[in-house]
Every structure is written in structure tokens, then in C-alpha cells.
Tab-separated table of C-alpha atoms in Angstrom:
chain	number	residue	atom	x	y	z
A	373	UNK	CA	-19.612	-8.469	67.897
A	374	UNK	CA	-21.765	-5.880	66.195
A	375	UNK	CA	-20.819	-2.451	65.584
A	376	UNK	CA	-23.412	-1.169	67.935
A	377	UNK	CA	-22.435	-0.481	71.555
A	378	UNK	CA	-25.338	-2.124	73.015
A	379	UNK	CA	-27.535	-4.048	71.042
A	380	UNK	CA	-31.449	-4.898	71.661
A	381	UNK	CA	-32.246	-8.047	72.506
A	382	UNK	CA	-32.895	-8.784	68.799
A	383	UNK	CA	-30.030	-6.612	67.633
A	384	UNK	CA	-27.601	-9.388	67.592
A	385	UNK	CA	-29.491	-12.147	66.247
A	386	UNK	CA	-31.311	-9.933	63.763
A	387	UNK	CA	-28.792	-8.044	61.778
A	388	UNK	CA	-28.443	-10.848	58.974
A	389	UNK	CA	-32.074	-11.530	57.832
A	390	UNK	CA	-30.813	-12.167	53.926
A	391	UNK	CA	-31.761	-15.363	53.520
A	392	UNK	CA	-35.648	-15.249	54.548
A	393	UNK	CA	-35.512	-11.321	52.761
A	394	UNK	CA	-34.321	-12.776	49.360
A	395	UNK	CA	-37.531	-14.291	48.656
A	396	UNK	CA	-40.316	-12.947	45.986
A	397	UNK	CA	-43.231	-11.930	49.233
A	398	UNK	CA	-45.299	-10.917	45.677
A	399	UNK	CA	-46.968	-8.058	48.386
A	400	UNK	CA	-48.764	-4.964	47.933
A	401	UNK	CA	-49.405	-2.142	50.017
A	402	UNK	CA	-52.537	-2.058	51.609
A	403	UNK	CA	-55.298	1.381	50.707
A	404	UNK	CA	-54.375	4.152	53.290
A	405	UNK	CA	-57.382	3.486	54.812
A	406	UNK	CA	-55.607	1.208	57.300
A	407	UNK	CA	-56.575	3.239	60.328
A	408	UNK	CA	-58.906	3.250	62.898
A	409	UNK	CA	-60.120	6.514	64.647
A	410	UNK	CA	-62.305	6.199	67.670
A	411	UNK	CA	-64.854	7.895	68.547
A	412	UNK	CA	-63.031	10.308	70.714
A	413	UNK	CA	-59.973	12.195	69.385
A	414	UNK	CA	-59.627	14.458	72.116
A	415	UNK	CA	-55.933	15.367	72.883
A	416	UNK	CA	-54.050	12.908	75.415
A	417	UNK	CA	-52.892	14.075	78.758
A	418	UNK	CA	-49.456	15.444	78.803
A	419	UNK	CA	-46.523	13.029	80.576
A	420	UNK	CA	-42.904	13.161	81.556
A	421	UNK	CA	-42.642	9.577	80.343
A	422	UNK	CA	-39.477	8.732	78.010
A	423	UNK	CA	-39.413	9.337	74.108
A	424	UNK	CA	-37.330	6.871	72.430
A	425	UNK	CA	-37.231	8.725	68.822
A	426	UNK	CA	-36.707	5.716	65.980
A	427	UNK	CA	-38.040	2.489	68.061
A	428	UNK	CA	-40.684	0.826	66.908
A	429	UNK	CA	-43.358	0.583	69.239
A	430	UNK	CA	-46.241	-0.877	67.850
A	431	UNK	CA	-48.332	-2.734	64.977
A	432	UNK	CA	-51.673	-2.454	63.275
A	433	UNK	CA	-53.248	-4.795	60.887
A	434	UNK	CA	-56.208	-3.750	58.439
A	435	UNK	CA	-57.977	-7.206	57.771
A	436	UNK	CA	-61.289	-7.771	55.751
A	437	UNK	CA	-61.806	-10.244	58.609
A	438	UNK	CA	-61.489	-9.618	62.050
A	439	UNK	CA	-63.034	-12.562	63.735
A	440	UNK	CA	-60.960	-14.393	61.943
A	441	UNK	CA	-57.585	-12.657	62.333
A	442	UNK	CA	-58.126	-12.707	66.392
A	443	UNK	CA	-59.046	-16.715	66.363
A	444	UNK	CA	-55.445	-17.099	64.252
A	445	UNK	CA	-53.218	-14.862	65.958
A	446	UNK	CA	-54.420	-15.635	69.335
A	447	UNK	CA	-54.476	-19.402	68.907
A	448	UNK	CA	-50.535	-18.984	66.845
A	449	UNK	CA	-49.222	-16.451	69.799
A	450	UNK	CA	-51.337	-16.829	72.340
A	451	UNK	CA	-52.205	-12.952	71.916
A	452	UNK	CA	-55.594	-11.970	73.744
A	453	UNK	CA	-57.717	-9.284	72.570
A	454	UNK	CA	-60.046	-6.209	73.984
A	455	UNK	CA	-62.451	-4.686	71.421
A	456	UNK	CA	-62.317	-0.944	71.176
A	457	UNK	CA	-65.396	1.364	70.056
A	458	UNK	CA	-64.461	2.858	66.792
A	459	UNK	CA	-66.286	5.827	64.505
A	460	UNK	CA	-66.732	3.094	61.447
A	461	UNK	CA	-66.258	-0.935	61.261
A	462	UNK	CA	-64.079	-2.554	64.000
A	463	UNK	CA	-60.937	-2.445	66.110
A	464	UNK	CA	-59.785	-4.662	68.779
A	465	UNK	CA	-56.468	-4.605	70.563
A	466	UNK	CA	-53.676	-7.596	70.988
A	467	UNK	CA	-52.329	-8.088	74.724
A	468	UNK	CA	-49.170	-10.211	75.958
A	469	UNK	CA	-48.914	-10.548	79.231
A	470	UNK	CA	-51.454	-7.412	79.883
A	471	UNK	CA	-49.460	-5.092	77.852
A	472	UNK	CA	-50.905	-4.015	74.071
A	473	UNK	CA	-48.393	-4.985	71.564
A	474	UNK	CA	-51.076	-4.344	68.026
A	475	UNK	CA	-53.715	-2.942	66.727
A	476	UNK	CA	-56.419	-5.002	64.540
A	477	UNK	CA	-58.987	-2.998	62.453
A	478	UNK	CA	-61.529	-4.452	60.405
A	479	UNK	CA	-61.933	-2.609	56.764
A	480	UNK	CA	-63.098	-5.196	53.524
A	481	UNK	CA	-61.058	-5.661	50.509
A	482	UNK	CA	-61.830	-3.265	47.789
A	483	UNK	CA	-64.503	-4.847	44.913
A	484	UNK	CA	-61.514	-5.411	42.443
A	485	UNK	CA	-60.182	-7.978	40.086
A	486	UNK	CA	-56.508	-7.989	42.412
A	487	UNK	CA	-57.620	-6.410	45.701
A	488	UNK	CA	-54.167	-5.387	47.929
A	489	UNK	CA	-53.303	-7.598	50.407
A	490	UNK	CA	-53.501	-6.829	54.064
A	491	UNK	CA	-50.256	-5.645	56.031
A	492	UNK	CA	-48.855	-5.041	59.495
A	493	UNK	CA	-47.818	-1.192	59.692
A	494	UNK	CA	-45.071	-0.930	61.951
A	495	UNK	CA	-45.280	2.338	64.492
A	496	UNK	CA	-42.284	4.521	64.997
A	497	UNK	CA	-41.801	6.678	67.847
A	498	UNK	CA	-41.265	10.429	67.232
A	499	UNK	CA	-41.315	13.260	69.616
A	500	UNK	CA	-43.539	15.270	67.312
A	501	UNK	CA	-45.653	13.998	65.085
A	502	UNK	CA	-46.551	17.140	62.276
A	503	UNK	CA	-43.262	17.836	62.310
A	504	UNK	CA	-41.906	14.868	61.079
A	505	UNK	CA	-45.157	14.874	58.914
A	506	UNK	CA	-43.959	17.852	57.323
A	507	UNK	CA	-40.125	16.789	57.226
A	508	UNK	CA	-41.161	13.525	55.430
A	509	UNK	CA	-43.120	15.549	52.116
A	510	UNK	CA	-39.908	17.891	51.833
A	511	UNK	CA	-37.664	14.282	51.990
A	512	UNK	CA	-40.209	13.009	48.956
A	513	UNK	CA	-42.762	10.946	51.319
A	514	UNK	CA	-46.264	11.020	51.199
A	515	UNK	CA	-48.497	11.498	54.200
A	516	UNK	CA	-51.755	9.462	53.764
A	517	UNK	CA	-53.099	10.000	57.001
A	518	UNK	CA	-52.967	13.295	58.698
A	519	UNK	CA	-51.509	13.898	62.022
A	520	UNK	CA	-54.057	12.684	64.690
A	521	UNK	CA	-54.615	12.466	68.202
A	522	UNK	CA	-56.119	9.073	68.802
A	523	UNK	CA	-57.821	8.166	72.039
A	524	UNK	CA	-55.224	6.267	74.094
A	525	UNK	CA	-53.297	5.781	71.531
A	526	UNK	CA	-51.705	9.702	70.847
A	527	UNK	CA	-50.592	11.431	68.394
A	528	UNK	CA	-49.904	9.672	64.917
A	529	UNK	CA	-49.775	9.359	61.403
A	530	UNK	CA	-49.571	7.282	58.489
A	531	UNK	CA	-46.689	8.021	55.626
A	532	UNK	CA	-45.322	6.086	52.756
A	533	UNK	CA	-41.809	6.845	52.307
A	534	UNK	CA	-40.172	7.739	49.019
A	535	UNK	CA	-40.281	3.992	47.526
A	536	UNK	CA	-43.686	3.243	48.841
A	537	UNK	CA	-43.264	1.188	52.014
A	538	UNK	CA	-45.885	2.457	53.905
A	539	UNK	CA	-45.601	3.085	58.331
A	540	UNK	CA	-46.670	5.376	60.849
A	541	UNK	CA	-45.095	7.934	63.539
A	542	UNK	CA	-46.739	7.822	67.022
A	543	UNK	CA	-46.043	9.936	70.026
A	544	UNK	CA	-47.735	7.954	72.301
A	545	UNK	CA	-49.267	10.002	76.064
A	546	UNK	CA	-47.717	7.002	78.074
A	547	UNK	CA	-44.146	6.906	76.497
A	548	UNK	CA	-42.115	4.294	74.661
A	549	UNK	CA	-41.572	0.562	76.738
A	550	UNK	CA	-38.205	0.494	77.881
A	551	UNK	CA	-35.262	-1.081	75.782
A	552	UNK	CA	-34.526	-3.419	78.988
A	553	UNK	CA	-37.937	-4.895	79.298
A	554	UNK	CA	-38.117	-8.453	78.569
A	555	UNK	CA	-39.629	-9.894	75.315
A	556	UNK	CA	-41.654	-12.829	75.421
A	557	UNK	CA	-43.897	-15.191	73.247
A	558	UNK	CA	-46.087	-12.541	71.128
A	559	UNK	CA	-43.644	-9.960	71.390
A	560	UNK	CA	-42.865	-7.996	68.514
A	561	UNK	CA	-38.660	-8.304	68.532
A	562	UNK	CA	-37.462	-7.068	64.606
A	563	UNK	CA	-38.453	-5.010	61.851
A	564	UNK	CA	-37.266	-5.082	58.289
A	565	UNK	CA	-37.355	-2.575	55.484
A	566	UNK	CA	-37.369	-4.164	51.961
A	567	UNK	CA	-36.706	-1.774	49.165
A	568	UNK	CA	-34.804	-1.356	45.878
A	569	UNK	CA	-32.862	1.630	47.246
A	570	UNK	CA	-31.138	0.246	50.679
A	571	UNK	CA	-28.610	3.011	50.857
A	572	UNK	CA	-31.291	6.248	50.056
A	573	UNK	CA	-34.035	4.341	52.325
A	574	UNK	CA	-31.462	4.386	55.053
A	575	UNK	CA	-30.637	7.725	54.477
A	576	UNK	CA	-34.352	9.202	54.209
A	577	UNK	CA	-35.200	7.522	57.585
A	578	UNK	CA	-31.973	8.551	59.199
A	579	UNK	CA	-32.768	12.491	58.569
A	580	UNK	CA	-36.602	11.524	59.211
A	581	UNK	CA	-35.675	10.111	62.544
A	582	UNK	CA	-32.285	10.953	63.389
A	583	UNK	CA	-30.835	7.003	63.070
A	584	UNK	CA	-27.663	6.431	62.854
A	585	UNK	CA	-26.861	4.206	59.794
A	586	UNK	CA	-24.257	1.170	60.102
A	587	UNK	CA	-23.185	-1.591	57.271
A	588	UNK	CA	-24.606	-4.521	58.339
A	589	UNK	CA	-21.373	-6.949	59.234
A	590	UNK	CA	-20.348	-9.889	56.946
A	591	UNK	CA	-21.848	-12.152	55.665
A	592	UNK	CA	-24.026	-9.631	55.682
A	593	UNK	CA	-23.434	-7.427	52.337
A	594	UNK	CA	-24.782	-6.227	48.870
A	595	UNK	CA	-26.400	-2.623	50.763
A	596	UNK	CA	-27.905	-3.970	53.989
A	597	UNK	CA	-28.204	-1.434	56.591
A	598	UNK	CA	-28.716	-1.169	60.549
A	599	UNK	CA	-31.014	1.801	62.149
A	600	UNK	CA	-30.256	2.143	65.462
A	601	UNK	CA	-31.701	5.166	67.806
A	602	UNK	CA	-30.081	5.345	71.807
A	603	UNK	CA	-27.378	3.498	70.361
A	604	UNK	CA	-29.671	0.224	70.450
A	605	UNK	CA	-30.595	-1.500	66.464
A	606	UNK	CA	-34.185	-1.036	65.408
A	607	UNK	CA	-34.339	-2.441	62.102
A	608	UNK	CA	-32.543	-3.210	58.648
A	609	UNK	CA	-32.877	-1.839	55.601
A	610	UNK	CA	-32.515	-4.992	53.041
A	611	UNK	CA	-32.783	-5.074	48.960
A	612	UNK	CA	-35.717	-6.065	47.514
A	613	UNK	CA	-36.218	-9.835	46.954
A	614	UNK	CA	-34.939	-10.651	43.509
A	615	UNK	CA	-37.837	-12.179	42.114
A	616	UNK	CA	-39.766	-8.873	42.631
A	617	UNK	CA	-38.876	-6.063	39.713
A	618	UNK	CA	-36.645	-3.139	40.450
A	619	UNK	CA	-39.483	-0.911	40.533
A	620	UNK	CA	-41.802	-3.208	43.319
A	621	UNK	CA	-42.939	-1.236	45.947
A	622	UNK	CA	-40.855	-1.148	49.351
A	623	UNK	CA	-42.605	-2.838	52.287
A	624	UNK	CA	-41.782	-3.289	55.795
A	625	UNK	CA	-41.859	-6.752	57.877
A	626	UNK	CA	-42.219	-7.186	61.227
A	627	UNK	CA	-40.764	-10.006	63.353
A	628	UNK	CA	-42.920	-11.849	66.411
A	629	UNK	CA	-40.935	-13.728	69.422
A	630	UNK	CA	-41.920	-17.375	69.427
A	631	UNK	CA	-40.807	-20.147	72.024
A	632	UNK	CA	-40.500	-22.759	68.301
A	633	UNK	CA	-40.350	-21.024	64.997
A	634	UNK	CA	-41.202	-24.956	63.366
A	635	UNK	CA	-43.653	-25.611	65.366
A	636	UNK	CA	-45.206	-21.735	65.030
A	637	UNK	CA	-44.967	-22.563	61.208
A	638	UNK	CA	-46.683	-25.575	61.289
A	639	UNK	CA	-49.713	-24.496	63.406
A	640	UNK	CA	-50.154	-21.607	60.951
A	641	UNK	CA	-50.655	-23.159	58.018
A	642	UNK	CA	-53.444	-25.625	60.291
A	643	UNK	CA	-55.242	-22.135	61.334
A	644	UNK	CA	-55.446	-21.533	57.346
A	645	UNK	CA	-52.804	-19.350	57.328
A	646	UNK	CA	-49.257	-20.154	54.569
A	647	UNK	CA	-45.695	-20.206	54.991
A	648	UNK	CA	-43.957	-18.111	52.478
A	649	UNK	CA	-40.420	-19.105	53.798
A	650	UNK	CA	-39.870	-22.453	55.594
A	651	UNK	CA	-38.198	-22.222	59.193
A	652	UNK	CA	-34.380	-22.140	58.999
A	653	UNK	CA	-31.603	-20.468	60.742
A	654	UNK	CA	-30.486	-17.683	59.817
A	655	UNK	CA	-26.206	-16.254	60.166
A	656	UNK	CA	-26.447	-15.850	63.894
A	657	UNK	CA	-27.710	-19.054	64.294
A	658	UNK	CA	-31.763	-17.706	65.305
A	659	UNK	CA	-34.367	-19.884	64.053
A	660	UNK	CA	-36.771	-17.592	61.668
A	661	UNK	CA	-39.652	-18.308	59.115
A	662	UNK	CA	-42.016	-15.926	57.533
A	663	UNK	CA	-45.456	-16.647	57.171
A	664	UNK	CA	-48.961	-15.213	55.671
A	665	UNK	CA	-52.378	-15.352	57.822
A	666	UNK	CA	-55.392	-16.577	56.705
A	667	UNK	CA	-56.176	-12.865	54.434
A	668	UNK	CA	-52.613	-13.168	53.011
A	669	UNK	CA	-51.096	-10.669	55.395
A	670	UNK	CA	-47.217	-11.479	55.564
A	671	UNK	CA	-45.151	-11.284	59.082
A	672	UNK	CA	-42.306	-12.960	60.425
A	673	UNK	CA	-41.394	-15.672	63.383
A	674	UNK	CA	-37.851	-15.533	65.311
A	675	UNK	CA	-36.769	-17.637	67.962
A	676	UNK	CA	-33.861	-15.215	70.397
A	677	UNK	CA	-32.283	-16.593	73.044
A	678	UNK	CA	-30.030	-14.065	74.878
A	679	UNK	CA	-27.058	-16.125	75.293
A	680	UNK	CA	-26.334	-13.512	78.737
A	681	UNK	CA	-29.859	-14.609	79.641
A	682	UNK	CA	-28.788	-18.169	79.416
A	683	UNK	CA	-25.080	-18.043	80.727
A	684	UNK	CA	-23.073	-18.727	77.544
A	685	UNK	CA	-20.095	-16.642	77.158
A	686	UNK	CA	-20.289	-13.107	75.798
């Protein structure tokens, strides 16, 4: 069992991610600019919705090609899209099932010799966002992206933590999505922190966002970490890749629900997109593969089947 009271529906399956995280992605972090602002940044109405503090709500890729990105993603997870009027280039939004699970913003590469690739930044709910802001410079972050308020979106900003790994905080007007709502095909289901520093990582996110931080169960060893927040597990915190130096900047990767992670693997690379590490299962027995789009952005594929869901034995 893990050493979590009640896991997410990921939690189980998703604790041991080693063996696709102990690959050489060869990423870098995209240029701050990987926001869109709309045109209206009035403040959001107030709500008595729930603030889960530490889940990860929501996505956003910067891509130089938008048209693109949607006719990949929504043909690989069947995602739909709604554009959304922004202040500069373009932003549309992914739906699964009528709910809005990412963000996609247009922005082109910069003119250079080794232009950054494009990257999904993973949201993380926080009950106030300056304050965190603020936490996260006196903890040795960055903030690249002010706080925010962000038409029906909220309240959010973009920081790269300590190593580099860039995410952002939102407090979103509606509330977080439950813990008990069911994931589906499109669904974001796991996150992943690579970085050369597991055990300060874990520690600058657990003051950041008041995780608490658990070893992550054998086979699971050499400094992996679980973040869990309402006693349910968000994410790990994993080593860098050995192929990548000891100075390489963290990044984050983000996990997407699939009904076949072979044959999700297979229809990327026929939508132009790669697969950086082939489909295999990982120790809990969850198919997973990890695969680039068409603009080189990296994200992963997980097959979870809650085995209460299904009637196997606890």
C-alpha cells in the first residue's frame, strides 16, 4: 500500500515513474513569455468554492504553432478546443467532456541558432497568489510573471523554482475540481518534477505549498519524493535523467489519461509528433510512454485502471 491515507486515482499507479524519468528528455525551458493575458483582466467574482492548496489543476502550452498543436492533440486525445480573444497572438482552450483541462497560446520561437523548446506548465492551486509570489523569491525562486488576474481564469502567476523548472500558482474564481471526480481519456492524471536536487526541490515546494513530503516506497529509491496536499499524492519529485549534466535545468512533466498508451504512441508519431520513451509498464504495473508533439514539446501517456473501479481486491 502507499504511505498515503488515501491516494488519487493516479497516486497508486504513479509513485514509481523511474524508469520513463531516467531518460536524457535533452529539454529546455521555454522564454517566460509563455502566457496569455486577455483582453480583460478585471478581477473575478468572489466564491465559496473549495481551495485545494498543492493540486495541480491545470496546463498551458506556448507553441510557435497553434493550428497545428490543436489538429495533434485533438486527433491523439480527442481534446476539443474554444478560441479565446487575447491582447497579442492566440489562445484557445482544450475541453474533455465540456470541462477545460489546458490552455494553448500561440507565441513563435525566438530567431536563434537553438531556439527553447515548447513546454506544458503545470498550474498549482494556492489560496493566494502574491503571497506565495513573495514566499517563493525569499525561498530562492524567481517570479517571471507577475501576479495577475486573468479573465476566467483568476488569479496567477508564473515562477521558476530554485533549479529552474518553471510552473505557475492559480487561484482560480470557480475553485479546484474535486479529488473524487472521475478522470477520463484527455485527463491530465500525474505530474513529475525532474531535478538534480530531489530532496531541496521537495523541501522548497513543501514550505511553498504546505505538502507534506513522503519517500517514495521501494523499488522506488535513490531521492524520489511524493507531494501530497488533503492527504491525496500530487506529484513526485525524481532525479534528473542521467544523461543530462548535474547542472541541467529542472523541468516538470505532466501525465495525460489514455484508454492505450501503445496505441496513443503510435498515432503520435503518425500526427508528426516523436516518442522519446517507448510504452512500457512501469512498477505498479500502469502502462506509460512519454512522447514529444509535432514543436518538440515533451508530455507523458498513462493508462490507470482503478482496480476498486474494476472489482479486484484492495
Amino acid at each position: 500500500m502507499p504511505p498515503f491515507p488515501r491516494p488519487s486515482r493516479a497516486g497508486t499507479a504513479a509513485v514509481t515513474l523511474s524508469a520513463a524519468l531516467s531518460i536524457g528528455l535533452g529539454l529546455t525551458a521555454a522564454a517566460p513569455a509563455a502566457h496569455a493575458q486577455t483582453t480583460d483582466t478585471q478581477p473575478a467574482a468572489a466564491t465559496s468554492a473549495p481551495v485545494l492548496p498543492g493540486k495541480i489543476v491545470y496546463a498551458q502550452l506556448t507553441t510557435p504553432d497553434l493550428t497545428r498543436a490543436k489538429s495533434f492533440y485533438g486527433s491523439l486525445l480527442g481534446w476539443t478546443f474554444q478560441d479565446r480573444p487575447v491582447s497579442r497572438g492566440h489562445y484557445a482552450e482544450a475541453l474533455v467532456n465540456g470541462h477545460v483541462v489546458a490552455g494553448l497560446v500561440e507565441r513563435p520561437l525566438p530567431d536563434t541558432a537553438n531556439p527553447p523548446h515548447p513546454i506544458w506548465l503545470p498550474f498549482i492551486s494556492a489560496p493566494d497568489v502574491p503571497a506565495l509570489a513573495k514566499s517563493s523569491r525569499q525561498w530562492g525562486a524567481k517570479v517571471v510573471f507577475r501576479p495577475t488576474m486573468i479573465q476566467g481564469r483568476g488569479e496567477q502567476a508564473i515562477i521558476a523554482d530554485p533549479q529552474g523548472a518553471l510552473f505557475a500558482t492559480l487561484r482560480a474564481p470557480q475553485g479546484d475540481p474535486n479529488d473524487t471526480d472521475a478522470t477520463a481519456q484527455g485527463d491530465w492524471i500525474w505530474n513529475a518534477l525532474l531535478t538534480s536536487t530531489p530532496s531541496a526541490s521537495a523541501g522548497f515546494y513543501q514550505k511553498l505549498f504546505g505538502y507534506q513530503v513522503e519517500a517514495a516506497p521501494a523499488p522506488d529509491t535513490n531521492q524520489r519524493y511524493i507531494l501530497e496536499s488533503q492527504s491525496v499524492a500530487r506529484a513526485t519529485v525524481n532525479p534528473l535523467p542521467p544523461r543530462l549534466p548535474s547542472n541541467a535545468r529542472a523541468r516538470w512533466l505532466s501525465f495525460v489519461q489514455v484508454d492505450s498508451v501503445g496505441s496513443a504512441a503510435e498515432k503520435a508519431v503518425q500526427l508528426g509528433g516523436r516518442v522519446l520513451v517507448e510504452p512500457h509498464l512501469d512498477h505498479q504495473n500502469s502502462m506509460i510512454a512519454i512522447l514529444a508533439d509535432p514543436a518538440g514539446a515533451a508530455f507523458g501517456v498513462m493508462e490507470w485502471h482503478d482496480p476498486i473501479a474494476a472489482g479486484d481486491a484492495k
